[in-house]
PDB file of C-alpha atoms in Angstrom:
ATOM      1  CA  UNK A1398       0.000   0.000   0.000  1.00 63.00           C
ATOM      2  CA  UNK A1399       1.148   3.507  -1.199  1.00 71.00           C
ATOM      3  CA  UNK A1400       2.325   6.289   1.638  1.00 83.00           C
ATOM      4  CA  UNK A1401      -0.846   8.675   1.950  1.00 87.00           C
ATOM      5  CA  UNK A1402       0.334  11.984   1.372  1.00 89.00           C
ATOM      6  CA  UNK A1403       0.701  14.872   4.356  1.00 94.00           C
ATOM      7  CA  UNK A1404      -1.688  17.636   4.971  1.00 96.00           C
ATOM      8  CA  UNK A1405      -0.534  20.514   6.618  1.00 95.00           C
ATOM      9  CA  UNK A1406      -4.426  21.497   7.082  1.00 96.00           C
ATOM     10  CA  UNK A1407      -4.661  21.221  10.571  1.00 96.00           C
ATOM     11  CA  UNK A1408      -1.436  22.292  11.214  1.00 95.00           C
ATOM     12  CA  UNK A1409      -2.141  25.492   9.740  1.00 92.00           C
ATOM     13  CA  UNK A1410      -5.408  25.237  11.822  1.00 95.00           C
ATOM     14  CA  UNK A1411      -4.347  25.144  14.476  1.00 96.00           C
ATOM     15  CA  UNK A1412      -1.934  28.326  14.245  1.00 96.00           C
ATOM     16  CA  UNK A1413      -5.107  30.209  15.006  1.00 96.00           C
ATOM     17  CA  UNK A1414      -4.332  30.296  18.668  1.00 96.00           C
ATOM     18  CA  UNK A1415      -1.303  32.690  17.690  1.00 95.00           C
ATOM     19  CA  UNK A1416      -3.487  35.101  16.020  1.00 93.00           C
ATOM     20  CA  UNK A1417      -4.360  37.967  18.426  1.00 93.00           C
ATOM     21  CA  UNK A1418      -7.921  39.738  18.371  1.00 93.00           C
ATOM     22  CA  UNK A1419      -8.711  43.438  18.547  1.00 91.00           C
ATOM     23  CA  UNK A1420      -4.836  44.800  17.532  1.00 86.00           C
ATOM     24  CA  UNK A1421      -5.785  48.184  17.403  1.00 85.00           C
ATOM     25  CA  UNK A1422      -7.673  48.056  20.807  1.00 89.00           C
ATOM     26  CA  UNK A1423      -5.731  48.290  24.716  1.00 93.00           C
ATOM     27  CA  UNK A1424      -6.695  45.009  25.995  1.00 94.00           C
ATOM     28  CA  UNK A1425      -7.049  44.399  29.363  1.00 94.00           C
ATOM     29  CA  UNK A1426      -7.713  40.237  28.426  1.00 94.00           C
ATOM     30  CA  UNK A1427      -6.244  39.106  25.067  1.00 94.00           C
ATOM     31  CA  UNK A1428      -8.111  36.893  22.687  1.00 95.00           C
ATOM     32  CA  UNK A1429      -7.571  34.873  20.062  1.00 96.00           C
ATOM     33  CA  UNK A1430      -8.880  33.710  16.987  1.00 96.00           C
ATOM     34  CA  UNK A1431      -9.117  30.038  17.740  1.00 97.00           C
ATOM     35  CA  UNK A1432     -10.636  30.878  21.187  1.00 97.00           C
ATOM     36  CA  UNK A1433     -12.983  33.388  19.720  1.00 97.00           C
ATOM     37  CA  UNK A1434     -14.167  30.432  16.891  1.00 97.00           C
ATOM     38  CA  UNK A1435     -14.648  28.365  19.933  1.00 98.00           C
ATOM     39  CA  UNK A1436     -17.017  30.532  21.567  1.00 98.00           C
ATOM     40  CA  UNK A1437     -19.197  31.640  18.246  1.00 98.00           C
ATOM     41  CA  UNK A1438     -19.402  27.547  17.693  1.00 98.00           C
ATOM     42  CA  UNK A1439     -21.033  27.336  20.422  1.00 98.00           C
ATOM     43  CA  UNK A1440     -23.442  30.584  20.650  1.00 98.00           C
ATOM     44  CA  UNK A1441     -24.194  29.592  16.794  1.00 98.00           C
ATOM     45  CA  UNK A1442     -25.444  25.696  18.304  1.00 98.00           C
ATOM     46  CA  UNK A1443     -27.379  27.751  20.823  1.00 98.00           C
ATOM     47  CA  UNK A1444     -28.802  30.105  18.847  1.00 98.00           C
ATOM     48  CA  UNK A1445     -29.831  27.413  16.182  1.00 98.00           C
ATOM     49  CA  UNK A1446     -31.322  24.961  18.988  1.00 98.00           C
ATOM     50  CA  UNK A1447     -33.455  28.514  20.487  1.00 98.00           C
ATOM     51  CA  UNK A1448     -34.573  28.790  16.883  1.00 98.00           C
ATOM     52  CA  UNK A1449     -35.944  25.206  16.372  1.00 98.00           C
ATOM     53  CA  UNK A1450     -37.829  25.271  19.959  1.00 97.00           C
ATOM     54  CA  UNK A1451     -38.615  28.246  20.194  1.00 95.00           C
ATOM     55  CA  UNK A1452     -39.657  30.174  17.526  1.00 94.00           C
ATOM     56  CA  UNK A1453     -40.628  27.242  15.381  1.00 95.00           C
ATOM     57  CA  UNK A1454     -36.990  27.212  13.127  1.00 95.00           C
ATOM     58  CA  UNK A1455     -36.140  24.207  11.270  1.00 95.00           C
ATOM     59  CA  UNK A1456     -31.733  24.786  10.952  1.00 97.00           C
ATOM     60  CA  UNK A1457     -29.281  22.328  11.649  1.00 98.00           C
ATOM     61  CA  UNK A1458     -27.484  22.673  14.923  1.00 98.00           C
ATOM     62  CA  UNK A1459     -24.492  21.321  14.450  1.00 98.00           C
ATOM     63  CA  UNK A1460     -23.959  22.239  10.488  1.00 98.00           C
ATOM     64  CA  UNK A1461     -24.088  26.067  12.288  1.00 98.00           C
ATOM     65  CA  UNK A1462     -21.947  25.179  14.672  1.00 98.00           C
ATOM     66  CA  UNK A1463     -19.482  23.787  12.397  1.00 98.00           C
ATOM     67  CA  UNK A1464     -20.013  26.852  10.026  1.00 98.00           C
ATOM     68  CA  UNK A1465     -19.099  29.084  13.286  1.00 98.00           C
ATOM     69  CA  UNK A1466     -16.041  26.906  13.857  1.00 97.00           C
ATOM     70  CA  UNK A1467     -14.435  28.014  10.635  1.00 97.00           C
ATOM     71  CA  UNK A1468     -16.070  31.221  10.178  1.00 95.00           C
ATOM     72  CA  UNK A1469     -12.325  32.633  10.704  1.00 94.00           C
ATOM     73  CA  UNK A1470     -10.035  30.009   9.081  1.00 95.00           C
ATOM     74  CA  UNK A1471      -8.977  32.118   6.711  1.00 93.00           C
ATOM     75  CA  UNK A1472      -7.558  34.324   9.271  1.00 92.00           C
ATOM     76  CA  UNK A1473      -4.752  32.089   9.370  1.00 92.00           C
ATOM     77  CA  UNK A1474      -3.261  33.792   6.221  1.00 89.00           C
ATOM     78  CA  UNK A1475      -4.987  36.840   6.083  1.00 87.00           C
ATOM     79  CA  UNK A1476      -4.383  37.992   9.811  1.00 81.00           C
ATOM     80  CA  UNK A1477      -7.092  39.513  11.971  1.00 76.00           C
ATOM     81  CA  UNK A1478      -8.295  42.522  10.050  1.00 71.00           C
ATOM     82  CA  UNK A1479      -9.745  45.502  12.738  1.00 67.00           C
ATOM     83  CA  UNK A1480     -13.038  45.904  11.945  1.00 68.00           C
ATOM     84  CA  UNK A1481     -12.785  49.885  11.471  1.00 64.00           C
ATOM     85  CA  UNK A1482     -10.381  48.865   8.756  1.00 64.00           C
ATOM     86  CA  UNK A1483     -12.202  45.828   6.924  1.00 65.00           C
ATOM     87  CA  UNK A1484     -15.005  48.421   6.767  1.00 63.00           C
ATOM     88  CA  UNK A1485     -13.874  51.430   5.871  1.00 60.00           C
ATOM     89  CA  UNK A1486     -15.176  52.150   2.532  1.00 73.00           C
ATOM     90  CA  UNK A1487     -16.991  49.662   0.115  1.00 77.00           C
ATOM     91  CA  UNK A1488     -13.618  49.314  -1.616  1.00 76.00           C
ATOM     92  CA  UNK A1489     -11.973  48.138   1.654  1.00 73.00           C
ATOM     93  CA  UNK A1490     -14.909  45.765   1.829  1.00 77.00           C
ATOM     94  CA  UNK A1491     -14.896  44.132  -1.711  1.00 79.00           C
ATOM     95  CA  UNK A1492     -11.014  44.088  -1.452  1.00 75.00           C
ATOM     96  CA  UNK A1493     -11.072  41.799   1.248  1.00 74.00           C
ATOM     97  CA  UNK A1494     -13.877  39.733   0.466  1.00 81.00           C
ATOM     98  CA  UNK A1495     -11.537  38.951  -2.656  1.00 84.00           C
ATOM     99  CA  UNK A1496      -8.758  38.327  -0.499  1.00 85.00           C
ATOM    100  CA  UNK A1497     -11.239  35.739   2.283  1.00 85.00           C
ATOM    101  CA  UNK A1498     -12.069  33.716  -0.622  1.00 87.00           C
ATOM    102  CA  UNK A1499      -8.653  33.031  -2.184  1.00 91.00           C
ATOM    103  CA  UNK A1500      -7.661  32.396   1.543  1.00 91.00           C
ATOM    104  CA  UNK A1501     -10.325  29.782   1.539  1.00 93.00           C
ATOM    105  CA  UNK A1502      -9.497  28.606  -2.011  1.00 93.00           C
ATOM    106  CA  UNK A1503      -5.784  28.394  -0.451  1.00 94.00           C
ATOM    107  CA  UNK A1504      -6.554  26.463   2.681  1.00 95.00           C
ATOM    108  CA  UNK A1505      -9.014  23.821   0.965  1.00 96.00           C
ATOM    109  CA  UNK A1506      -5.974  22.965  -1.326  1.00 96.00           C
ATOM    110  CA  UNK A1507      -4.130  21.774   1.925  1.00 96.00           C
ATOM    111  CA  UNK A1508      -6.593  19.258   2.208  1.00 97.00           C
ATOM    112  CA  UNK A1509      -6.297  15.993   0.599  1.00 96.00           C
ATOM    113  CA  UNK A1510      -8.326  16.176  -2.532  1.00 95.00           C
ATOM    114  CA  UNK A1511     -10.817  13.424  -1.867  1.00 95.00           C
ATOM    115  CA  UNK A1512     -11.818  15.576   1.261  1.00 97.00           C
ATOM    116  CA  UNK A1513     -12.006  18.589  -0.071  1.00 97.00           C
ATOM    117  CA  UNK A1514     -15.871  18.597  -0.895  1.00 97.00           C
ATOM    118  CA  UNK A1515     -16.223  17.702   2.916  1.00 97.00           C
ATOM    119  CA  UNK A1516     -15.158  20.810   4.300  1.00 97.00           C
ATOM    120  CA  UNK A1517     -16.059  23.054   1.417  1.00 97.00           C
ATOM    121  CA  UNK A1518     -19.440  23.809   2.604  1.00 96.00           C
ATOM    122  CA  UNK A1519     -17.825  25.321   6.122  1.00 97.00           C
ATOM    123  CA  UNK A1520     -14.899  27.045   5.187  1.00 95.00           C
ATOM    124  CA  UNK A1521     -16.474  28.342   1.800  1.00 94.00           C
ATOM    125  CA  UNK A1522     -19.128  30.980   3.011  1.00 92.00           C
ATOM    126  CA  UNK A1523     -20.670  31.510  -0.299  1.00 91.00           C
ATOM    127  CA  UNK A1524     -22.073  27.571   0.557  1.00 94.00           C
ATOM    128  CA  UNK A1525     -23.601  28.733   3.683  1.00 96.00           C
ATOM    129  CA  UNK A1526     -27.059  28.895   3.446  1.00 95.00           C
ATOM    130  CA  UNK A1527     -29.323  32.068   4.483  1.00 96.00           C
ATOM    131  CA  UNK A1528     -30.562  31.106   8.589  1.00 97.00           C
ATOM    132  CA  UNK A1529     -27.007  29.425   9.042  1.00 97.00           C
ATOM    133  CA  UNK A1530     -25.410  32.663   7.620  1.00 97.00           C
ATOM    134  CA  UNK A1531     -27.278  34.740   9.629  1.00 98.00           C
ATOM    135  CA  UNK A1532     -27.102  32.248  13.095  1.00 98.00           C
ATOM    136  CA  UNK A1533     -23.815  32.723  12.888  1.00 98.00           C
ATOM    137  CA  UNK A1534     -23.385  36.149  12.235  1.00 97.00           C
ATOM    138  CA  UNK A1535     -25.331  36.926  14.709  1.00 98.00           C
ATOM    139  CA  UNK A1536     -23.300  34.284  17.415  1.00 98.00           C
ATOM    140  CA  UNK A1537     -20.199  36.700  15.928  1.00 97.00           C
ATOM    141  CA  UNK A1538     -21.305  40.035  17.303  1.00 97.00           C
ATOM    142  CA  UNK A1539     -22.977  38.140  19.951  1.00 98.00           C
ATOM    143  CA  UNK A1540     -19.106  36.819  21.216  1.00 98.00           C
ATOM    144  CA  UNK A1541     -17.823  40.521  20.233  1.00 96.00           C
ATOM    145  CA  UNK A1542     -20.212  42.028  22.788  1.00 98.00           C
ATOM    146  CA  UNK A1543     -19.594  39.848  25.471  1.00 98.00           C
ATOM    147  CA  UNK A1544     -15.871  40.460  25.093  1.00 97.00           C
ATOM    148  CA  UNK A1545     -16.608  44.088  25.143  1.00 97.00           C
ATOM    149  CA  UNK A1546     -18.466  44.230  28.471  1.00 97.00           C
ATOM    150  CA  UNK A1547     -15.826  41.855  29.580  1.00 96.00           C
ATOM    151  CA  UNK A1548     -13.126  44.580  28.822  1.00 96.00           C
ATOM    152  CA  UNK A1549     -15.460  47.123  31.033  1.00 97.00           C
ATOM    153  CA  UNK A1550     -15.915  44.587  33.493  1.00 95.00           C
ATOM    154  CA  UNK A1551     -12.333  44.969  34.188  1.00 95.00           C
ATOM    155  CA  UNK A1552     -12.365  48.577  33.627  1.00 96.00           C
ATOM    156  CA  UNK A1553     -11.037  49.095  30.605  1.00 97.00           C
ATOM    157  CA  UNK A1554     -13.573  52.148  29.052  1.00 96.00           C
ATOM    158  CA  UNK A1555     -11.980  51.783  25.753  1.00 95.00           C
ATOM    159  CA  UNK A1556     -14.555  48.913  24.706  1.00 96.00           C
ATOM    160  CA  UNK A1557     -17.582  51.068  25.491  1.00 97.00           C
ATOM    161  CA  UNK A1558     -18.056  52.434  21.825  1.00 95.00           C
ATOM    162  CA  UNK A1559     -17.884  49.639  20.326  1.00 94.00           C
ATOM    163  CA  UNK A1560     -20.046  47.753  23.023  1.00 96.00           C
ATOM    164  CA  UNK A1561     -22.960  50.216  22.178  1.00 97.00           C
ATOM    165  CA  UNK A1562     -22.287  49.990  18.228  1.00 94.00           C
ATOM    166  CA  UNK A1563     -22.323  46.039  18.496  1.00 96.00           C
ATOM    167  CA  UNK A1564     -25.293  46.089  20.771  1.00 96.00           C
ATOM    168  CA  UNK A1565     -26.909  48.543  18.596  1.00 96.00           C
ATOM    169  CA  UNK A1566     -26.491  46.491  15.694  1.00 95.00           C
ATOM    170  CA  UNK A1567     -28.289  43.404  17.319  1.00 97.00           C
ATOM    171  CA  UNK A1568     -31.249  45.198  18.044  1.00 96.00           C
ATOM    172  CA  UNK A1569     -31.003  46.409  14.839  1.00 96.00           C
ATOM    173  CA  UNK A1570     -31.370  42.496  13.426  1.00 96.00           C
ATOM    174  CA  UNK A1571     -33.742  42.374  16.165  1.00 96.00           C
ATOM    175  CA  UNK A1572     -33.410  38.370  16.108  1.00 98.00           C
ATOM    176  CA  UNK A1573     -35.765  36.519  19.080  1.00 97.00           C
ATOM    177  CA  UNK A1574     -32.983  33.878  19.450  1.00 98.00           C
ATOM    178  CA  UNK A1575     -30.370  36.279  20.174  1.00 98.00           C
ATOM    179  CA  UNK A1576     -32.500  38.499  22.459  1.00 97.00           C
ATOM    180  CA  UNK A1577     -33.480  35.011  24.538  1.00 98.00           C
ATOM    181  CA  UNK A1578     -29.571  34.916  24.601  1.00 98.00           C
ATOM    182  CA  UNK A1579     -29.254  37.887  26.006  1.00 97.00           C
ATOM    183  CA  UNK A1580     -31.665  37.715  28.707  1.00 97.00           C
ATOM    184  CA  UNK A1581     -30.984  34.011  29.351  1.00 96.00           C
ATOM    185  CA  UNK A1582     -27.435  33.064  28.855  1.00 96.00           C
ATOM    186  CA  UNK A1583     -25.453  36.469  28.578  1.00 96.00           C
ATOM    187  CA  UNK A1584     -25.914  37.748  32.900  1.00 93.00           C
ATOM    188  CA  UNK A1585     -24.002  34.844  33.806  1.00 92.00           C
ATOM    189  CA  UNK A1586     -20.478  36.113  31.865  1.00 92.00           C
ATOM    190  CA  UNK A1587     -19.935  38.714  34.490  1.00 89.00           C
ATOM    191  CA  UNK A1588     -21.080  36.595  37.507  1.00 87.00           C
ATOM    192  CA  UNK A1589     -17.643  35.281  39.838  1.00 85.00           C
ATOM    193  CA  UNK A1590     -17.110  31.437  39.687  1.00 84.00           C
ATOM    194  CA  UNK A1591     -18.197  30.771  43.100  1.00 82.00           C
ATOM    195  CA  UNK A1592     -21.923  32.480  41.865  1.00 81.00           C
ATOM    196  CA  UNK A1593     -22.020  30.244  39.193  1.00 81.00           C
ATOM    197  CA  UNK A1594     -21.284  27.088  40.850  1.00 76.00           C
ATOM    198  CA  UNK A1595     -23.759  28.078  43.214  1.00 67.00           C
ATOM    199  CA  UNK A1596     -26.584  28.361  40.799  1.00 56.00           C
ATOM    200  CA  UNK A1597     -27.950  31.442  41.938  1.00 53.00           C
ATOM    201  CA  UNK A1598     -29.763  33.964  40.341  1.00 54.00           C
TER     202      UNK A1598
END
């Protein structure tokens, strides 16, 4: 039997962990990208689940989560664009959209070629349908707020404007799963260990 050939997808992968979050912003607790994918995995699986029982949804939890889980892959050779700079004019915007999808294009060539079409439908956004596009959009800003108030939490002021833009923004998409979220899930990021453990209100 022939010697399969390497893959260095997950090894590139996996440099995610390296990539820092918010460079243009004082941080009082750093974050990275593999952390942050982590995180908007797992709001994305919520926010899909919230859908389905509660306001009568019909999207696949876990092909959202996995969506969310490589919704920054491409980061890995791009870097961590700021978002004031990603969206600074519609040129910046299209420019880099260009630049995400030849990073994907790149990255799905790592793979072997028989597993290529596996992972296409994650890493490729264009494949993403519209409720798991938006889920995990949504799970995005959702992470980006809570790291925000996390920042003021620990009294770094700096994050306030961009706390209110992000939260304005979500009431803006005015999405029922993310507002259950919000009033459910979200209290409990700023409550101490010993609080949570407790179970308390």
């Amino acid at each position: 039997m022939s010697r399969r050939r390497a893959s260095h997808f997950f090894a590139y992968i996996g440099r995610l962990r390296w990539i820092r979050r918010w460079g243009l912003m004082r941080n009082a607790i750093d974050e990275n990208v593999a952390t942050h994918s982590w995180e908007v995995a797992t709001i994305a699986h919520a926010l899909a689940v919230i859908r389905n029982r509660e306001c009568g949804g019909s999207v696949n939890p876990e092909t959202a989560a996995t969506a969310a889980l490589y919704h920054d892959a491409t980061e890995v050779i791009t870097g961590d664009m700021p978002t004031p700079v990603k969206y600074h004019s519609a040129v910046m915007r299209e420019a880099f959209r260009d630049i995400e999808h030849k990073a994907s294009d790149e990255l799905l060539a790592l793979l072997p070629e028989h597993l290529r079409e596996d992972f296409a439908p994650y890493i490729q956004e264009s494949r993403w349908d519209s409720d798991v596009a938006e889920l995990v959009k949504a799970a995005d800003r959702l992470s980006a707020l809570l790291k925000c108030e996390s920042e003021i939490h620990a009294g770094n002021r700096e994050f306030e404007p961009a706390a209110r833009q992000i939260r304005q923004r979500l009431e803006q998409d005015n999405l029922p799963e993310v507002a259950y979220f919000l009033e459910v899930f979200a209290p409990g990021y700023s409550q101490p260990l010993d609080h949570l453990l407790g179970g308390q209100d």
